[in-house]
Amino acid sequence: MLSKFDKMLFQVIGAGVFLYGLIHSILLYFIDSDIELWFYNIFGKSPSCLKGQVVFITGASSGIGEHTAIALAKHGVKLVLTARRKIELDRVKRICLEVSKGKLHDRDILVIPMDMMDINSHQDYFEQAVQHFGHVNILFNNAGRSQRAMWEEIDMAVDKEMFELNVFSVINLTRVAVKYFNDRGKGHVAATSSIAGVLGVPFSGTYCGSKFALHGYYNTLRNEKGHKNLCVTLLCPGPTFTNFLTESFTGKPGEKYGIGTRPTDKRMTAERCGELCAVALANKIPESWIALFPLIPLVYIAVYFPFVFRCGLKILGPEALFKLRDSRDTSVLNEVHTV
Ligand SMILES: NC(=O)c1ccc[n+]([C@@H]2O[C@H](COP(=O)([O-])OP(=O)(O)OC[C@H]3O[C@@H](n4cnc5c(N)ncnc54)[C@H](OP(=O)(O)O)[C@@H]3O)[C@@H](O)[C@H]2O)c1
């Protein structure tokens, strides 16, 4: 028999759990990230805690990489901007110097034109940055391309090329950085994954596979080295306004999706995404989800209640998830693509 006190205790605990769940659920309606990142964005460290540190960013010539660089530059964080298009990197450098309002000078931002696929040069590029600044504090692996294609129609050549870019080049550069951080005694590696790397969204088979692979590599790295002052961060944005969709792979080698975003699409701005990435880096968060409603609650359901997620998908169909992601219906997959 439970005593009166025990009953009261159970009621209080039950009410507490219910209230916690309720506040969580209501909060998810209003916020554009998971709860941990939301909390750190308000109560955690500002990116200004990285002032004077050096962040090496890949894919910094546009989109999320560009806007993370800008968000960090505002706080006087020194930058290594890398991608293939030098002209775009120079443009991003000029914006970063401007928004830094005198906190950064020309020497504080190093532009390195670099093709991620050229893995034999990674060591040289990284050393170039170390020589220029004397050290590097954070490697942010952000370069990557997406995909739109039917799962069974994907040519194996596309699988291989996408894994070369989204996985093997990232892992190779990370290895260069981890060896350097081992010698230095501390460091931080981060990579841009995707909500697609958590959910497995339809019509992006290779892309999801590549981002899931990143989770495997990075989570293992964290478990293996996390106790040795090596921080490992996975950033998982949802749909964001960038060039990303146009540049996406399809199922055929050499083809690009070629269908851009529209202003009316439901996507986060790259600026907001960059700000949140900067906060996640400053607070050394292991994994962050960044997306507009209803994607964040959907990810919580998929991760914590997979049965409910599967039932929902069975009822609504994969087309509903595609529409949520691209703000279009799947007929667009049959449109003509550019090479
Ligand atoms: N936008 C989204 O909705 C979304 C959602 C989830 C995750 N993401 C992830 O966010 C990351 C950045 O994408 P984004 O949305 O910002 O698209 P983006 O504007 O197209 O940026 C992609 C960046 O990657 C660089 N890049 C591509 N191929 C490269 C190569 N071979 N070598 C070096 N750099 C290369 C591009 O620079 P160059 O062309 O100058 O080389 C560019 O700076 C990707 O990893 C992507 O998976 C994006």
Coordinates of C-alpha atoms and ligand atoms in Angstrom, one line a residue:
M1 CA 0.0 0.0 0.0
L2 CA 1.3 3.4 -0.9
S3 CA 1.4 6.0 1.9
K4 CA -0.2 9.4 1.4
F5 CA 3.2 10.9 1.0
D6 CA 4.2 8.4 -1.7
K7 CA 1.0 9.1 -3.7
M8 CA 1.7 12.8 -3.5
L9 CA 5.3 12.3 -4.6
F10 CA 4.1 10.3 -7.6
Q11 CA 1.6 13.0 -8.5
V12 CA 4.2 15.7 -8.3
I13 CA 6.7 13.7 -10.4
G14 CA 3.9 12.9 -12.9
A15 CA 2.8 16.6 -13.1
G16 CA 6.5 17.6 -13.5
V17 CA 7.0 15.2 -16.4
F18 CA 3.7 16.2 -18.0
L19 CA 4.6 19.9 -17.7
Y20 CA 8.2 19.3 -19.1
G21 CA 6.7 17.5 -22.1
L22 CA 4.1 20.2 -22.6
I23 CA 6.6 23.1 -22.5
H24 CA 8.9 21.1 -24.8
S25 CA 6.1 20.6 -27.3
I26 CA 4.9 24.2 -27.3
L27 CA 8.5 25.4 -27.6
L28 CA 9.1 23.3 -30.7
Y29 CA 6.4 25.2 -32.5
F30 CA 8.2 28.5 -32.1
I31 CA 11.9 27.7 -32.3
D32 CA 14.1 27.1 -35.4
S33 CA 16.6 24.6 -33.9
D34 CA 16.7 21.8 -31.4
I35 CA 16.2 22.7 -27.8
E36 CA 19.9 22.5 -26.8
L37 CA 21.0 25.0 -29.5
W38 CA 18.0 27.2 -28.7
F39 CA 19.1 27.2 -25.1
Y40 CA 22.7 28.0 -25.9
N41 CA 21.7 30.7 -28.4
I42 CA 20.0 32.6 -25.5
F43 CA 21.9 31.6 -22.4
G44 CA 25.2 30.1 -23.8
K45 CA 28.4 31.7 -25.0
S46 CA 28.2 34.2 -27.8
P47 CA 30.5 33.6 -30.9
S48 CA 32.5 36.5 -29.5
C49 CA 34.2 33.9 -27.2
L50 CA 36.0 32.8 -30.4
K51 CA 37.5 36.3 -31.0
G52 CA 41.1 36.0 -32.2
Q53 CA 40.8 32.3 -32.8
V54 CA 41.2 30.8 -36.4
V55 CA 38.4 28.9 -38.1
F56 CA 39.2 27.1 -41.3
I57 CA 35.9 26.9 -43.4
T58 CA 35.4 24.8 -46.5
G59 CA 32.6 25.8 -48.9
A60 CA 32.9 29.4 -47.8
S61 CA 32.1 30.9 -51.2
S62 CA 28.3 30.8 -50.8
G63 CA 25.4 29.8 -48.7
I64 CA 25.8 28.4 -45.2
G65 CA 29.6 28.6 -45.3
E66 CA 29.6 32.2 -46.4
H67 CA 27.1 33.2 -43.7
T68 CA 28.8 31.3 -40.9
A69 CA 32.0 33.1 -41.9
I70 CA 30.1 36.5 -41.8
A71 CA 28.6 35.6 -38.4
L72 CA 32.0 34.8 -37.0
A73 CA 33.7 37.8 -38.6
K74 CA 31.2 40.1 -36.8
H75 CA 32.9 38.9 -33.6
G76 CA 36.5 39.3 -34.8
V77 CA 37.1 35.6 -35.5
K78 CA 40.0 35.1 -37.9
L79 CA 39.1 33.0 -41.0
V80 CA 40.5 30.7 -43.6
L81 CA 38.0 30.8 -46.5
T82 CA 38.2 28.0 -48.9
A83 CA 36.2 26.8 -52.0
R84 CA 36.9 26.5 -55.7
R85 CA 35.7 30.0 -56.8
K86 CA 38.3 32.5 -55.8
I87 CA 36.2 35.5 -57.1
E88 CA 33.4 34.5 -54.7
L89 CA 35.8 33.9 -51.8
D90 CA 37.3 37.4 -52.3
R91 CA 33.7 38.8 -52.2
V92 CA 33.0 37.0 -49.0
K93 CA 36.3 38.2 -47.5
R94 CA 35.3 41.8 -48.3
I95 CA 31.9 41.4 -46.6
C96 CA 33.6 39.8 -43.6
L97 CA 36.1 42.7 -43.2
E98 CA 33.2 45.2 -43.5
V99 CA 31.0 43.5 -40.9
S100 CA 33.9 43.1 -38.5
K101 CA 33.9 46.9 -38.1
G102 CA 37.6 47.1 -37.6
K103 CA 38.0 43.9 -35.5
L104 CA 39.6 42.1 -38.5
H105 CA 42.3 43.4 -40.9
D106 CA 43.3 42.1 -44.4
R107 CA 45.8 39.6 -42.9
D108 CA 43.2 38.1 -40.6
I109 CA 41.3 36.5 -43.4
L110 CA 43.2 34.1 -45.6
V111 CA 41.6 33.0 -49.0
I112 CA 42.7 29.6 -50.2
P113 CA 41.1 28.5 -53.6
M114 CA 40.8 24.7 -53.2
D115 CA 39.0 21.8 -54.7
M116 CA 38.0 19.4 -51.9
M117 CA 38.2 16.5 -54.3
D118 CA 42.0 17.1 -54.6
I119 CA 42.7 15.2 -51.4
N120 CA 46.5 15.0 -52.0
S121 CA 46.7 18.8 -51.5
H122 CA 44.7 18.9 -48.2
Q123 CA 47.9 18.7 -46.0
D124 CA 49.5 21.6 -48.0
Y125 CA 46.4 23.8 -47.7
F126 CA 46.0 23.2 -44.0
E127 CA 49.7 23.8 -43.4
Q128 CA 49.4 27.0 -45.4
A129 CA 46.8 28.2 -42.9
V130 CA 48.9 27.2 -39.9
Q131 CA 51.9 28.9 -41.3
H132 CA 50.0 32.1 -42.0
F133 CA 48.3 32.4 -38.6
G134 CA 50.7 30.3 -36.4
H135 CA 47.8 28.0 -35.6
V136 CA 44.2 26.8 -36.5
N137 CA 41.6 26.4 -33.7
I138 CA 38.6 25.0 -35.6
L139 CA 38.1 23.1 -38.9
F140 CA 34.5 23.6 -40.2
N141 CA 33.9 21.1 -43.1
N142 CA 31.0 22.6 -44.9
A143 CA 31.5 22.1 -48.6
G144 CA 29.0 19.6 -50.2
R145 CA 26.3 18.9 -52.7
S146 CA 22.8 17.5 -52.5
Q147 CA 20.8 15.3 -54.8
R148 CA 17.2 14.8 -56.1
A149 CA 16.6 11.3 -57.7
M150 CA 14.5 8.2 -57.5
W151 CA 16.4 5.7 -55.3
E152 CA 16.5 2.8 -57.9
E153 CA 17.4 5.1 -60.8
I154 CA 20.7 6.3 -59.3
D155 CA 23.8 5.4 -61.3
M156 CA 26.7 3.9 -59.2
A157 CA 29.0 6.6 -60.7
V158 CA 26.9 9.2 -58.9
D159 CA 27.1 7.3 -55.6
K160 CA 30.9 7.2 -55.9
E161 CA 31.3 10.9 -56.9
M162 CA 29.0 12.1 -54.2
F163 CA 30.8 10.0 -51.5
E164 CA 34.1 11.4 -52.8
L165 CA 32.9 15.0 -52.2
N166 CA 30.6 14.7 -49.2
V167 CA 32.4 11.9 -47.3
F168 CA 35.9 11.0 -48.3
S169 CA 37.2 14.5 -48.9
V170 CA 35.7 15.6 -45.6
I171 CA 37.2 12.7 -43.7
N172 CA 40.6 13.2 -45.3
L173 CA 40.8 16.9 -44.3
T174 CA 39.5 16.0 -40.9
R175 CA 42.3 13.5 -40.4
V176 CA 44.8 16.2 -41.4
A177 CA 43.3 18.5 -38.8
V178 CA 43.0 15.8 -36.1
K179 CA 46.7 14.9 -36.4
Y180 CA 47.5 18.6 -36.0
F181 CA 45.1 19.0 -33.1
N182 CA 46.6 15.9 -31.4
D183 CA 50.1 17.5 -31.5
R184 CA 48.6 20.8 -30.3
G185 CA 46.8 19.1 -27.4
K186 CA 43.4 20.6 -28.3
G187 CA 41.1 21.4 -31.2
H188 CA 37.6 21.3 -32.7
V189 CA 36.4 19.7 -35.9
A190 CA 32.9 20.3 -37.3
A191 CA 31.0 19.2 -40.4
T192 CA 27.8 20.3 -42.0
S193 CA 25.5 17.2 -42.2
S194 CA 21.8 17.7 -42.7
I195 CA 18.4 16.9 -41.3
A196 CA 18.5 14.5 -44.3
G197 CA 21.4 12.8 -42.5
V198 CA 19.1 12.2 -39.5
L199 CA 15.8 11.3 -41.1
G200 CA 16.7 9.6 -44.4
V201 CA 14.5 11.8 -46.6
P202 CA 13.0 10.3 -49.8
F203 CA 14.4 11.1 -53.3
S204 CA 17.9 11.8 -52.0
G205 CA 19.3 8.3 -51.5
T206 CA 23.0 8.9 -52.1
Y207 CA 22.9 12.3 -50.3
C208 CA 21.3 10.8 -47.2
G209 CA 23.7 7.9 -47.3
S210 CA 26.7 10.3 -47.5
K211 CA 25.4 12.4 -44.6
F212 CA 24.6 9.3 -42.4
A213 CA 28.2 8.2 -43.2
L214 CA 29.5 11.5 -41.8
H215 CA 27.6 10.8 -38.6
G216 CA 29.2 7.4 -38.3
Y217 CA 32.7 8.8 -38.8
Y218 CA 32.2 11.8 -36.6
N219 CA 30.4 10.1 -33.7
T220 CA 33.2 7.5 -33.7
L221 CA 35.8 10.2 -33.6
R222 CA 34.0 11.8 -30.7
N223 CA 33.9 8.6 -28.8
E224 CA 37.5 7.8 -29.5
K225 CA 39.1 11.2 -28.9
G226 CA 36.5 13.3 -27.1
H227 CA 38.3 12.8 -23.8
K228 CA 41.5 14.3 -25.3
N229 CA 40.3 17.9 -25.7
L230 CA 39.0 17.3 -29.2
C231 CA 35.5 18.6 -29.8
V232 CA 33.4 17.2 -32.6
T233 CA 30.4 19.0 -33.9
L234 CA 27.8 17.9 -36.5
L235 CA 25.5 20.7 -37.8
C236 CA 22.3 19.5 -39.4
P237 CA 20.4 22.2 -41.3
G238 CA 17.0 21.7 -42.9
P239 CA 15.9 23.5 -46.1
T240 CA 17.9 26.7 -46.4
F241 CA 17.9 29.4 -49.1
T242 CA 21.2 28.8 -51.0
N243 CA 22.5 27.6 -54.4
F244 CA 22.3 24.1 -53.1
L245 CA 19.3 22.9 -55.0
T246 CA 20.4 24.0 -58.4
E247 CA 23.8 22.4 -57.9
S248 CA 22.4 19.1 -56.7
F249 CA 23.3 15.8 -58.3
T250 CA 20.5 13.8 -59.9
G251 CA 20.7 10.0 -60.6
K252 CA 22.8 10.5 -63.8
P253 CA 26.5 11.2 -63.9
G254 CA 27.4 14.7 -65.0
E255 CA 23.9 16.0 -64.5
K256 CA 22.8 18.8 -62.2
Y257 CA 19.2 19.2 -60.8
G258 CA 19.1 22.8 -62.1
I259 CA 15.9 23.7 -60.4
G260 CA 16.4 26.6 -58.0
T261 CA 14.5 27.8 -54.9
R262 CA 11.7 30.3 -55.1
P263 CA 11.2 33.2 -52.7
T264 CA 7.9 31.8 -51.6
D265 CA 9.5 28.4 -50.5
K266 CA 9.5 27.6 -46.9
R267 CA 13.2 27.7 -46.1
M268 CA 15.4 29.3 -43.5
T269 CA 17.6 32.2 -44.6
A270 CA 21.3 31.3 -45.0
E271 CA 22.0 34.2 -42.7
R272 CA 20.0 32.8 -39.8
C273 CA 21.5 29.3 -40.4
G274 CA 25.0 30.8 -40.4
E275 CA 24.3 32.6 -37.1
L276 CA 23.1 29.4 -35.5
C277 CA 26.1 27.4 -36.8
A278 CA 28.4 30.1 -35.2
V279 CA 26.6 29.6 -31.9
A280 CA 26.9 25.8 -32.1
L281 CA 30.6 26.2 -32.8
A282 CA 31.1 28.6 -29.9
N283 CA 29.4 26.3 -27.5
K284 CA 31.0 23.1 -28.9
I285 CA 27.6 21.4 -29.2
P286 CA 28.0 17.8 -30.4
E287 CA 25.0 17.8 -32.7
S288 CA 22.6 20.5 -33.7
W289 CA 19.4 20.5 -35.8
I290 CA 18.6 23.7 -37.5
A291 CA 15.3 24.1 -39.4
L292 CA 11.9 25.8 -39.5
F293 CA 8.7 24.3 -38.1
P294 CA 7.5 21.6 -38.5
L295 CA 10.8 19.9 -39.3
I296 CA 12.3 20.1 -35.8
P297 CA 9.3 18.4 -34.0
L298 CA 9.3 15.9 -36.9
V299 CA 13.0 15.1 -36.2
Y300 CA 12.3 14.6 -32.5
I301 CA 9.4 12.2 -33.4
A302 CA 11.6 10.3 -35.9
V303 CA 14.5 10.0 -33.4
Y304 CA 12.5 9.3 -30.2
F305 CA 9.4 7.7 -31.6
P306 CA 10.4 6.0 -34.8
F307 CA 7.3 3.8 -34.9
V308 CA 5.1 6.9 -34.9
F309 CA 7.2 8.5 -37.6
R310 CA 7.0 5.4 -39.8
C311 CA 3.2 5.2 -39.4
G312 CA 2.9 8.9 -40.3
L313 CA 5.0 8.4 -43.4
K314 CA 2.8 5.4 -44.4
I315 CA -0.3 7.5 -44.1
L316 CA 1.0 10.7 -45.7
G317 CA 3.4 9.1 -48.2
P318 CA 6.9 10.1 -49.1
E319 CA 5.5 12.9 -51.3
A320 CA 4.5 14.8 -48.2
L321 CA 8.0 14.8 -46.9
F322 CA 9.3 15.9 -50.3
K323 CA 6.9 18.8 -50.3
L324 CA 7.9 19.8 -46.8
R325 CA 11.5 19.9 -47.9
D326 CA 11.3 21.5 -51.3
S327 CA 7.9 23.3 -51.2
R328 CA 7.0 21.5 -54.4
D329 CA 5.3 18.3 -55.4
T330 CA 7.3 15.3 -56.8
S331 CA 6.3 16.0 -60.4
V332 CA 9.2 18.4 -60.5
L333 CA 11.6 15.4 -60.4
N334 CA 10.6 14.7 -64.0
E335 CA 11.6 18.2 -65.3
V336 CA 14.5 18.7 -67.7
H337 CA 17.9 19.0 -66.0
T338 CA 20.9 20.9 -67.1
V339 CA 24.4 19.4 -67.3
Ligands
LIG1 N1 20.8 24.5 -48.4 C1 20.2 23.5 -47.8 O1 19.0 23.4 -47.8 C2 21.0 22.5 -46.9 C3 20.4 21.7 -46.1 C4 21.1 20.8 -45.3 C5 22.5 20.7 -45.4 N2 23.1 21.5 -46.3 C6 24.6 21.4 -46.3 O2 25.2 22.6 -46.3 C7 26.5 22.6 -46.9 C8 26.6 23.8 -47.7 O3 25.7 23.9 -48.7 P1 24.9 25.2 -49.1 O4 23.5 25.0 -48.8 O5 25.5 26.4 -48.4 O6 25.1 25.3 -50.7 P2 26.0 26.2 -51.6 O7 25.6 27.6 -51.5 O8 25.8 25.5 -53.0 O9 27.4 25.9 -51.1 C9 28.2 24.8 -51.3 C10 29.6 25.2 -51.1 O10 30.4 24.0 -51.3 C11 31.5 24.4 -52.2 N3 31.9 23.3 -53.0 C12 31.2 22.5 -53.8 N4 31.9 21.5 -54.4 C13 33.2 21.8 -53.9 C14 34.5 21.2 -54.2 N5 34.6 20.2 -55.1 N6 35.6 21.7 -53.6 C15 35.5 22.7 -52.8 N7 34.3 23.3 -52.5 C16 33.2 22.9 -53.1 C17 30.9 25.5 -53.0 O11 32.0 26.4 -53.5 P3 32.6 26.4 -55.0 O12 31.5 26.1 -55.9 O13 33.2 27.8 -55.1 O14 33.7 25.4 -54.9 C18 30.1 26.3 -52.0 O15 30.9 27.2 -51.3 C19 26.5 21.3 -47.7 O16 27.4 20.4 -47.0 C20 25.1 20.8 -47.6 O17 25.0 19.4 -47.6 C21 22.4 22.4 -47.0

